[in-house]
Coordinates of C-alpha atoms and ligand atoms in Angstrom, one line a residue:
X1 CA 108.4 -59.9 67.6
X2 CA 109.3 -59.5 71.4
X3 CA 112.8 -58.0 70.3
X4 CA 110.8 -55.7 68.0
X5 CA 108.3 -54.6 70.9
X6 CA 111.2 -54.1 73.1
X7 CA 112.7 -51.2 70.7
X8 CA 109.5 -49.4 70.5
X9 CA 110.1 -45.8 71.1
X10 CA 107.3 -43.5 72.5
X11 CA 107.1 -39.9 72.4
X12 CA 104.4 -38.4 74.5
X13 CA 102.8 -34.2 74.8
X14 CA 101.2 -33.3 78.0
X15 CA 98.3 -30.7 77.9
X16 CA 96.5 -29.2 81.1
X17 CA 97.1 -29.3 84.6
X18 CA 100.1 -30.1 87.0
X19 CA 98.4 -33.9 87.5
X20 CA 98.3 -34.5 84.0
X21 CA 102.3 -33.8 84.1
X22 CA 102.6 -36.4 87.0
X23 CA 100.3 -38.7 84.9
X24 CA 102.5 -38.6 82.2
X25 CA 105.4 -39.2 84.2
X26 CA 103.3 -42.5 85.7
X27 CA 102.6 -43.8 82.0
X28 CA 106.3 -43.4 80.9
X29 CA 106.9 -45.5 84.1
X30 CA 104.5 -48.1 83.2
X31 CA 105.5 -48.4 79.4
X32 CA 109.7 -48.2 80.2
X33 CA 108.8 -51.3 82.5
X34 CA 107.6 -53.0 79.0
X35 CA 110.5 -52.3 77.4
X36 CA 109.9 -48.7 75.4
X37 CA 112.4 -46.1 75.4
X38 CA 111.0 -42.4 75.3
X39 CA 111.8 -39.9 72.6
X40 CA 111.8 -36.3 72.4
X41 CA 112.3 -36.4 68.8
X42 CA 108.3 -36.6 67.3
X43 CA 109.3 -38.2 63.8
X44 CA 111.7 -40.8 65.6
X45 CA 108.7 -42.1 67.4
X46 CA 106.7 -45.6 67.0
X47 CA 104.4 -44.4 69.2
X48 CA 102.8 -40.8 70.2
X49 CA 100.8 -40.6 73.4
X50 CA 99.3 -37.1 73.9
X51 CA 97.8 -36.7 77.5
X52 CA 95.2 -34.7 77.0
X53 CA 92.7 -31.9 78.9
X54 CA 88.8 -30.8 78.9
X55 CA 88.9 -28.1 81.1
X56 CA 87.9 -25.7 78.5
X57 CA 86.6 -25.9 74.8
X58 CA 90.1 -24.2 73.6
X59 CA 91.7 -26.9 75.8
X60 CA 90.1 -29.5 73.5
X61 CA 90.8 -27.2 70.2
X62 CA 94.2 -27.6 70.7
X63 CA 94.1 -31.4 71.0
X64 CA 92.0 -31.3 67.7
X65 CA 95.1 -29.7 66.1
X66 CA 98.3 -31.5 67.4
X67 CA 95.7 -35.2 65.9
X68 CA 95.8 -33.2 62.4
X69 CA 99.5 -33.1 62.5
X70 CA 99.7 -36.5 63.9
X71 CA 97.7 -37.7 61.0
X72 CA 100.2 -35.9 58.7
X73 CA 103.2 -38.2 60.0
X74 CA 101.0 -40.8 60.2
X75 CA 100.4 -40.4 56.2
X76 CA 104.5 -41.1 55.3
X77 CA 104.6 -43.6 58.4
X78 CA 101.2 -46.1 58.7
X79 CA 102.9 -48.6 61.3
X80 CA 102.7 -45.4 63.8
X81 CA 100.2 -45.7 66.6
X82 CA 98.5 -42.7 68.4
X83 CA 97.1 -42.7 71.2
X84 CA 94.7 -40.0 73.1
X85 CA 94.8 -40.3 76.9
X86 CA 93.8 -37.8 79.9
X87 CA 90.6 -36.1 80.5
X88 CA 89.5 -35.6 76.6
X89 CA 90.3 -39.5 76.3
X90 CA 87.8 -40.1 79.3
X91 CA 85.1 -37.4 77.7
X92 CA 85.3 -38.3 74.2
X93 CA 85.4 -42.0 74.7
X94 CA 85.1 -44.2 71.6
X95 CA 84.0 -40.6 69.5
X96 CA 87.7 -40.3 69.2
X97 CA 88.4 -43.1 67.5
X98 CA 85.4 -42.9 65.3
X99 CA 85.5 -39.9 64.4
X100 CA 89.3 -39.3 63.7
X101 CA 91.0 -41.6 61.1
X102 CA 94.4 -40.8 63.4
X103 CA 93.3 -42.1 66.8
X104 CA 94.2 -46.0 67.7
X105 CA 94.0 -46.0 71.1
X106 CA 91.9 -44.4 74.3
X107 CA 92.9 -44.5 77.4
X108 CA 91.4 -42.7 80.1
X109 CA 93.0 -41.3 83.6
X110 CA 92.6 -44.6 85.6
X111 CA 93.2 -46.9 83.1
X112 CA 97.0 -46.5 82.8
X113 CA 98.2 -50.0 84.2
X114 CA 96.2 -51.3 80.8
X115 CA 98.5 -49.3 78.6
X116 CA 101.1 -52.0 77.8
X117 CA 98.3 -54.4 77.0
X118 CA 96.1 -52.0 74.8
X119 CA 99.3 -51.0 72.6
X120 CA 99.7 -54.6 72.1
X121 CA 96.5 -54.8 70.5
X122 CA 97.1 -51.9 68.5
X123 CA 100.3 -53.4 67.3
X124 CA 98.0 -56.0 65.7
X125 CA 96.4 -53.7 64.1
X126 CA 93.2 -52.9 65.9
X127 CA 92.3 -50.5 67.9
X128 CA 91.9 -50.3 71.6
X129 CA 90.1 -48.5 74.1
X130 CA 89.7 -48.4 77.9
X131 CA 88.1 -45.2 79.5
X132 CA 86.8 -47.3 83.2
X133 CA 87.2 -44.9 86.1
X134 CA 88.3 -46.9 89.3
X135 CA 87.0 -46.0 93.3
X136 CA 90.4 -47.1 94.5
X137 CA 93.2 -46.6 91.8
X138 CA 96.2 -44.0 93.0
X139 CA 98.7 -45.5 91.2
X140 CA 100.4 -45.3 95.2
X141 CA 102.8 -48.0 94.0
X142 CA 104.0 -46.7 90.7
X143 CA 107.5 -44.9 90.5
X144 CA 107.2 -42.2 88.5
X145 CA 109.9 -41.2 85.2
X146 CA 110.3 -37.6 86.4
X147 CA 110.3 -36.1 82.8
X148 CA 111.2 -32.5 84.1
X149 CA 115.1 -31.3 82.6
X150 CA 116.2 -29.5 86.0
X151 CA 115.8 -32.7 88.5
X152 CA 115.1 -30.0 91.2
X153 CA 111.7 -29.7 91.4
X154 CA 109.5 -32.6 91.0
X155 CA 104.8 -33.5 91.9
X156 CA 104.4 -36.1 93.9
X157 CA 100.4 -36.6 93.5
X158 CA 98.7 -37.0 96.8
X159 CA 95.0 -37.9 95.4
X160 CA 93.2 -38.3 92.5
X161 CA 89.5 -37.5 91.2
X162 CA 87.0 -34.6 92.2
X163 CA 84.1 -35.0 94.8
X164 CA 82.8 -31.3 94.5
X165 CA 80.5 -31.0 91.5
X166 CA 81.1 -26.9 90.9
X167 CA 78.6 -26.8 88.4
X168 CA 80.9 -25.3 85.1
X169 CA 83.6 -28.1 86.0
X170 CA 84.2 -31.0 83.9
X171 CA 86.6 -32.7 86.2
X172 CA 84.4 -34.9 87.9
X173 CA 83.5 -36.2 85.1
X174 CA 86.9 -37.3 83.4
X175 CA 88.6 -38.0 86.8
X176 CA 85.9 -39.7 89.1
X177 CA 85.6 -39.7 92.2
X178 CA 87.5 -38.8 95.1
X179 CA 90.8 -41.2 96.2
X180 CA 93.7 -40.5 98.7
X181 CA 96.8 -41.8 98.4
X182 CA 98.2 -44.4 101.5
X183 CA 100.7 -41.6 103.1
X184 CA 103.2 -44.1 103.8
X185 CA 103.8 -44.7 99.5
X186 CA 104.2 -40.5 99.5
X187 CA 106.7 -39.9 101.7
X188 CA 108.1 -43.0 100.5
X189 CA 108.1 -41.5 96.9
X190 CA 109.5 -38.1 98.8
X191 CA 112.2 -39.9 100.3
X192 CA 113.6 -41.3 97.1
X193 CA 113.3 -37.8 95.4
X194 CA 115.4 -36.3 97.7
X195 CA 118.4 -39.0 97.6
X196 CA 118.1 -38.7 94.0
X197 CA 118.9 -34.6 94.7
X198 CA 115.3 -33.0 93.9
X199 CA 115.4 -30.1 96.6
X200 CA 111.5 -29.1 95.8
X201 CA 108.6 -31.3 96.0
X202 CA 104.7 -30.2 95.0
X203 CA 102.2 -32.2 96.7
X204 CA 99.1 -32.7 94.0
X205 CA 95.5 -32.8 94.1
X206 CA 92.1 -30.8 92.7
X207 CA 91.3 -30.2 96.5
X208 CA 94.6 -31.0 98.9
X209 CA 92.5 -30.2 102.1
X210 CA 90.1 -32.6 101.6
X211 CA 93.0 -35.0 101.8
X212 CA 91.6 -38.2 104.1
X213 CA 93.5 -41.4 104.5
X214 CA 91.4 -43.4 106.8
X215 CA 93.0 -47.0 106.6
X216 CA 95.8 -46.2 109.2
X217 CA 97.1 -47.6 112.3
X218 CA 93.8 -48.3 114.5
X219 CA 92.1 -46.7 112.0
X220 CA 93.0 -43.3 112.6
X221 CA 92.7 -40.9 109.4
X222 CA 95.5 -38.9 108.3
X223 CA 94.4 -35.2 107.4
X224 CA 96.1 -33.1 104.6
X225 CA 97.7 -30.9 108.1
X226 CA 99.3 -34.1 108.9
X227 CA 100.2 -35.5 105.9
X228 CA 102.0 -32.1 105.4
X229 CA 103.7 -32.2 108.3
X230 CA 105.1 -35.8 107.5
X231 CA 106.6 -34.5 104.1
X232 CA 108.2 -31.8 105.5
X233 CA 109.8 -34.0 108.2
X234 CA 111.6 -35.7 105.2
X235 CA 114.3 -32.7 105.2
X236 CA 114.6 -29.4 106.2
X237 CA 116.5 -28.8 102.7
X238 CA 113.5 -30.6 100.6
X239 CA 110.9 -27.3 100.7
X240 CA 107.5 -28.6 99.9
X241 CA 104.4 -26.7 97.8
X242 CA 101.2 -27.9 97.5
X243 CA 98.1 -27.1 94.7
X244 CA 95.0 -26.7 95.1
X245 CA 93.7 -25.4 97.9
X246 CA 89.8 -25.0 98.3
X247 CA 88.4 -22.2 99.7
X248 CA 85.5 -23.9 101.6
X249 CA 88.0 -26.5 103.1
X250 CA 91.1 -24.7 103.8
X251 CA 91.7 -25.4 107.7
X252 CA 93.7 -23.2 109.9
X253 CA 95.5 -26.6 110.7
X254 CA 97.5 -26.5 107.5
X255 CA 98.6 -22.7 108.0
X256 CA 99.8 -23.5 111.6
X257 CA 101.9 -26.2 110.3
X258 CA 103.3 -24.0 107.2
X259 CA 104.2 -21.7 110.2
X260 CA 105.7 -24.8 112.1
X261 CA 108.3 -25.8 109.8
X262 CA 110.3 -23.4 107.3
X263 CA 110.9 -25.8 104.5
X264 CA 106.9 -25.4 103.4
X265 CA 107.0 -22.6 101.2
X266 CA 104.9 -19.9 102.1
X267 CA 102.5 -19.8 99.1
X268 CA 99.0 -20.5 98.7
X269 CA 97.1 -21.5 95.3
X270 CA 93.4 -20.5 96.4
X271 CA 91.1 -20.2 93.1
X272 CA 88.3 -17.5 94.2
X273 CA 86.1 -18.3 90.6
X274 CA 84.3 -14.9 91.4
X275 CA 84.0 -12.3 94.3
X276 CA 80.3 -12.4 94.0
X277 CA 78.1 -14.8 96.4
X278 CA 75.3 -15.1 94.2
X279 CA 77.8 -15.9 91.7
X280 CA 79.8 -18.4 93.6
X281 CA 76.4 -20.1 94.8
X282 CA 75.3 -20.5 90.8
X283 CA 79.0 -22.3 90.7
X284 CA 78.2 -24.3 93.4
X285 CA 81.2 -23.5 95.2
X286 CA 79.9 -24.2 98.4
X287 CA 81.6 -20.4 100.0
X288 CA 80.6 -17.1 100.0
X289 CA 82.5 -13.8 99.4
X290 CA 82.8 -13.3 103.0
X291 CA 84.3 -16.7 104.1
X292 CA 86.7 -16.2 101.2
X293 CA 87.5 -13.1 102.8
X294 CA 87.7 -15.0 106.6
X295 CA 90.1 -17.2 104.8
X296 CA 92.5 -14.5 103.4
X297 CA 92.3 -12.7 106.8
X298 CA 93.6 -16.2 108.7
X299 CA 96.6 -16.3 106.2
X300 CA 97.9 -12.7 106.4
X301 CA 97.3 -13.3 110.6
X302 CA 99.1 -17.1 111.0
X303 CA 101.5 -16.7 107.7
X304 CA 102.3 -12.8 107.5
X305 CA 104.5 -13.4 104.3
X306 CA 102.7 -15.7 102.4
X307 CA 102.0 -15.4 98.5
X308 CA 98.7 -15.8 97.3
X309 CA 97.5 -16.9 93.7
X310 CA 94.3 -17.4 92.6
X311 CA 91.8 -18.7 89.4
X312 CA 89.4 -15.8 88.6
X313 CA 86.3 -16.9 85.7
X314 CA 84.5 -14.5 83.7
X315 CA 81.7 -14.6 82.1
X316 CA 79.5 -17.6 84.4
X317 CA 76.0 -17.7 83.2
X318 CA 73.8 -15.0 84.9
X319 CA 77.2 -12.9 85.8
X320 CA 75.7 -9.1 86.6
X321 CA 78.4 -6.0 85.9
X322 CA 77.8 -6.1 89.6
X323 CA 78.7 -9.4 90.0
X324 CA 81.6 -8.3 88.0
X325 CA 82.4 -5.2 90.4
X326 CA 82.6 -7.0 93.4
X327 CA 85.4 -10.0 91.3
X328 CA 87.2 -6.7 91.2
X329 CA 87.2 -5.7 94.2
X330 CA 88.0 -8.8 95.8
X331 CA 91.2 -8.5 93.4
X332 CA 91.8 -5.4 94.9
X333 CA 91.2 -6.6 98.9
X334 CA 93.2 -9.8 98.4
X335 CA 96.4 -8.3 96.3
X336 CA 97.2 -11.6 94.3
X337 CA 100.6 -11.9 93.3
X338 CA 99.5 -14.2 90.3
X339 CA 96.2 -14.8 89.1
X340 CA 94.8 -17.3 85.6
X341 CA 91.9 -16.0 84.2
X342 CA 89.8 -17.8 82.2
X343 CA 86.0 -16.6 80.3
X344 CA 83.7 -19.3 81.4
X345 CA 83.6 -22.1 78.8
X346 CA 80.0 -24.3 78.9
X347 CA 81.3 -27.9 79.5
X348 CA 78.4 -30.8 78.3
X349 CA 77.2 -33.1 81.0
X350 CA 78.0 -30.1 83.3
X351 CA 75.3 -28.9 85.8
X352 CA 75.8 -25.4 84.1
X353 CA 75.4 -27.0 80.6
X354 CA 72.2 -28.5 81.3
X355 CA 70.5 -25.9 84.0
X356 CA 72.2 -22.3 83.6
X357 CA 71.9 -20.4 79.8
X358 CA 75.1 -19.5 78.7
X359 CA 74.2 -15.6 78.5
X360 CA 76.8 -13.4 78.6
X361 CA 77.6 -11.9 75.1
X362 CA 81.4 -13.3 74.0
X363 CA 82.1 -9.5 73.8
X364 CA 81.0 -8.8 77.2
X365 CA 83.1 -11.8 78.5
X366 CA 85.8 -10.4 76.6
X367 CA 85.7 -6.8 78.2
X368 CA 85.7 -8.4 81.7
X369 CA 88.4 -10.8 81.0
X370 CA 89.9 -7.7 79.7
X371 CA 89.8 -5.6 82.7
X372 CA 90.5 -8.6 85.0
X373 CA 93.5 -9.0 83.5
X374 CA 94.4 -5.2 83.7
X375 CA 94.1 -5.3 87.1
X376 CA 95.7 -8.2 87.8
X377 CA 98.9 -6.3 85.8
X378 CA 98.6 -3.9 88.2
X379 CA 98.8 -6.3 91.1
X380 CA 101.4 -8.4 90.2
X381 CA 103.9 -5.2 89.5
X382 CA 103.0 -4.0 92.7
X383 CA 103.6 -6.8 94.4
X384 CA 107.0 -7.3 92.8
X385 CA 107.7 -3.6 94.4
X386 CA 106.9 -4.2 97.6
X387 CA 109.9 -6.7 97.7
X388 CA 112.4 -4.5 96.6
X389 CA 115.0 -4.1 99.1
X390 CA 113.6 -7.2 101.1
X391 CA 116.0 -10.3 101.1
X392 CA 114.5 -13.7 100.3
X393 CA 116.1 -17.4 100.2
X394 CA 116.2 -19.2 96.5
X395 CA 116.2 -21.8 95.4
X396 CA 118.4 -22.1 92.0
X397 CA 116.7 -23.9 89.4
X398 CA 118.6 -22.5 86.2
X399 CA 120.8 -20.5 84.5
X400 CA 119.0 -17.6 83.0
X401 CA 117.9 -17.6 79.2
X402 CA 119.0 -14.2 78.8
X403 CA 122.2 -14.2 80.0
X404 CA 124.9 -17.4 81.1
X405 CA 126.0 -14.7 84.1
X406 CA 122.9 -15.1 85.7
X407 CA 121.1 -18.0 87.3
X408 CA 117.1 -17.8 88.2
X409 CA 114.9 -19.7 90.9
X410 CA 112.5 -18.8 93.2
X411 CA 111.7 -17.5 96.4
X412 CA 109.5 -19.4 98.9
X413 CA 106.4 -17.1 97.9
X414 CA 107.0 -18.5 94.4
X415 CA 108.5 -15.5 92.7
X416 CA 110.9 -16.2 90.1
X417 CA 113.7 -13.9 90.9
X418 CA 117.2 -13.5 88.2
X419 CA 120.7 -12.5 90.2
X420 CA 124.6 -13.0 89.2
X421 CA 126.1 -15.9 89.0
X422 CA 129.2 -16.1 91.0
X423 CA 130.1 -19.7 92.0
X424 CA 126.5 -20.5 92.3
X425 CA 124.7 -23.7 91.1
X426 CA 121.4 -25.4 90.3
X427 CA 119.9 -26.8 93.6
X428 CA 121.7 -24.5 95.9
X429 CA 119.9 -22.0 98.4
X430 CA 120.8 -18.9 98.1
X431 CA 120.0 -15.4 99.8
X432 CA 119.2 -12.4 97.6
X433 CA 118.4 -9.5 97.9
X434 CA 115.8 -7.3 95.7
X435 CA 117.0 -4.1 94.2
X436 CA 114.9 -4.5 91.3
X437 CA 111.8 -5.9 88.9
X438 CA 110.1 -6.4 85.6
X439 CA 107.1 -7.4 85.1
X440 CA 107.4 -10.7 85.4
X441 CA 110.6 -11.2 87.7
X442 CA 112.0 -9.9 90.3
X443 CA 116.5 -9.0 90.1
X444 CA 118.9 -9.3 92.6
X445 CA 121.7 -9.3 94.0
X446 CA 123.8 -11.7 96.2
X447 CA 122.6 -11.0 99.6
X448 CA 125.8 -9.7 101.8
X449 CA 124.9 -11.0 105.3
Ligands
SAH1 N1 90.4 -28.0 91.5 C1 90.7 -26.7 91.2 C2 90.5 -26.2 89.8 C3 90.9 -27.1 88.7 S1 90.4 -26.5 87.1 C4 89.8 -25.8 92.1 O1 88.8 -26.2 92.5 O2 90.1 -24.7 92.2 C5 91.4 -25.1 87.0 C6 90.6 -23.8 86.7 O3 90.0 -23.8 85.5 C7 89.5 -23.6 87.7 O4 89.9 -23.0 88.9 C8 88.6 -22.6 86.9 O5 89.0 -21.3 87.2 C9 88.9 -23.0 85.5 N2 87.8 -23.7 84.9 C10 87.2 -24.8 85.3 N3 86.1 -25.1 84.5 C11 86.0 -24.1 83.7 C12 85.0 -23.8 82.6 N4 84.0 -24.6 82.4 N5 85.2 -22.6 81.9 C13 86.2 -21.8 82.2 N6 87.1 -22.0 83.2 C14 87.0 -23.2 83.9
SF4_2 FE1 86.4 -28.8 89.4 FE2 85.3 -27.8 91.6 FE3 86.6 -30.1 91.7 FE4 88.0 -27.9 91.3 S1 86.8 -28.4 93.1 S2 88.2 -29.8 90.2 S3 86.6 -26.6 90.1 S4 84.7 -29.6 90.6
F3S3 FE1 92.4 -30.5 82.4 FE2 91.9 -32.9 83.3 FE3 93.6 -31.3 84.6 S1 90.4 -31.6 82.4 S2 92.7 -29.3 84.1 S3 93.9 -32.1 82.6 S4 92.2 -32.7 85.5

């Protein structure tokens, strides 16, 4: 029996965010512990984990479909097991395995240390389910399995949970409350990344700036600034990103210290949601259009060439073609160099879903999104111009699909930029200058000085 266990082979699909990639990195630690081996070959597999997200309805939809296929394997092979964790698993609860003839297992976001004990149980033939969220659980001591193919570039999660409650957002829900990581187990975690050769580390959380450890030395609390500053002191060749930021909590502490040190990349991942107050007061967001604003002005003025992104939703209940207007024209005033847009999708158990009528006509979402994403073309290419001729340090993370001559990385503001070859190789730094761009990606050339 314990020789057959040992053999098991998993094969697990990630959907959603960044932290559900570092989940799934955590849960591949935990189960290679127990003796499975992980497969990227689906039909090789004994069991199929897929991590899953509730973000949106579509998010969910696409979930629905990869069970039917599951099911389909699971027709020629009845031994299989498949398992739903992630957000939907933490949502859905025990509807998933009621109402899905495919699902034997639910495991939700902080139950993960249960894993090798719940497949057991399914091995026996039942089915098994844990979906308890946890005040404490960080997984701080857990070594992740980085699953990523470059080993350049790896998340290191800093927190986990959500303690904001913007009314559309399901993530509070499926994630629980807010929890920082003990600092010491992250640069910890940092430290082993970079003798294993990673050169980029992304520090993870729904809201890094309301990072708090506050069971340090003497009780002093470690800030996100600080906690920053202690990654970055791990190398000057490790550069370190971080996602998200929150509008309504991003300090000017953590801009001086990008400006302090050279390895934290100068890009910023600040979701707006809308450029209308009224709007962003129905969300819940807890800023207006002008502090937004304030917040842009304080990066261009500390970090004069740092890259901002952004989330932009369409569509929120009660959304004007004013409201609209002014989502446009805080496009315009902020120049994002990348931008997800998404039409507002009602969530259950949301304040939104139980409080605000989901109004706005799909085709009028649909124009907006439309436009939105129009301008945000716009943005982007200009964006990509404005760098031409400038000369920007990158990082190499591959050799580029369309041609072996060429390698691609990025620059510090997160461009992905394509240049020749020469004796270049992943995980080197190398200056380049811009002499050209597509839409998506920026060309160069080897920089001379
Ligand atoms: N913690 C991050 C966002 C995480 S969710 C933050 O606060 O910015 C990622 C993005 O999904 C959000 O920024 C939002 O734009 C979008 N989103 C969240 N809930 C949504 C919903 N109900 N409908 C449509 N988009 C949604
Ligand atoms: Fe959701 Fe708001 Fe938390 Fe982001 S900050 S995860 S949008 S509740
Ligand atoms: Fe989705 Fe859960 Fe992330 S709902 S966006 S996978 S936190």
């Amino acid at each position: 029996m314990t020789e057959s266990k040992n053999s098991q082979k998993l094969y697990i699909e990630t959907y959603g965010c960044q932290m559900n990639v570092s989940d799934s990195e955590i849960v591949v630690s935990i189960l290679e512990d127990k003796g499975y081996t992980i497969t990227e070959d689906i039909n090789e597999a004994d069991t199929i984990l897929v991590n899953t997200c509730s973000i949106r309805e579509n998010a969910e939809q696409r979930v629905w479909g990869r069970l039917d296929v599951f099911k389909q394997i699971k027709k020629k092979k009845p031994e299989l097991i498949v398992g739903v964790i992630g957000c939907m698993a933490e949502r859905l609860k025990e509807k998933l395995l009621e109402e899905e003839k495919v699902v034997d297992l639910v495991v939700g976001p902080d139950a993960y240390r249960d894993l090798p004990n719940l497949l057991d149980t399914t091995q026996s033939g039942q089915k098994a389910i844990n979906v308890l969220l946890s005040k404490e659980e960080t997984y701080a001591d857990i070594s992740p399995v980085r699953l990523d193919k470059n080993k350049i570039s790896a998340f290191v999660s800093i927190m986990r949970g959500c303690n904001n409650m913007c009314t559309y957002c399901i993530v509070p829900y499926v994630r629980g409350a807010e929890r920082s990581r003990d600092p010491e187990t992250i640069v910890k975690e940092v430290e082993e990344l970079q003798a294993k050769g990673y050169k980029e580390v992304t520090l993870l959380g729904q809201n890094v700036d309301s990072y708090n450890w506050d069971k340090g030395v003497e009780n002093k609390s470690i800030k996100f600034s600080q906690l920053l500053e202690m990654v970055a002191k791990v190398s000057p060749k490790l550069r370190v990103r971080f996602s998200t930021s929150h509008p309504k909590d991003m300090s000017d502490d953590v801009l001086y210290t990008m400006a302090m040190y050279n390895n934290i990349c100068n890009h910023i991942h600040l979701p707006a949601q809308s450029g209308s107050t009224n709007v962003l007061e129905k969300m819940k967001r807890k800023y207006t259009r002008e502090w937004y604003i304030d917040r842009i002005n304080a990066i261009n003025k500390i970090l004069p060439n740092c890259a901002v992104s952004t989330d932009i939703m369409t569509g929120f209940p009660g959304e004007t073609d004013e409201d609209h207007k002014e989502t446009l024209s805080l496009m315009e005033f902020v120049k994002y160099d990348i931008a997800y847009m998404f039409k507002y999708s009602e969530r259950p158990k949301t304040y939104a879903s139980r409080h605000l009528k989901d109004d706005i006509p799909e085709s009028v979402k649909s124009t907006r999104l439309t436009e939105i994403i129009d301008l945000q073309i716009k943005l982007s290419a200009e964006s990509k111009k404005a760098d031409l001729g400038k000369t920007f340090e990158v990082l190499v993370e591959g050799v580029s699909k369309k041609s072996t001559e060429h390698l691609y990385g990025r620059t510090s503001q997160n461009k992905v930029v394509v240049f020749p070859k020469n004796n270049y190789q992943i995980g080197d730094y190398v200056f380049v200058e811009i002499i050209d761009c597509t839409s998506a990606t920026l060309i160069g050339e080897i920089a001379t000085k």
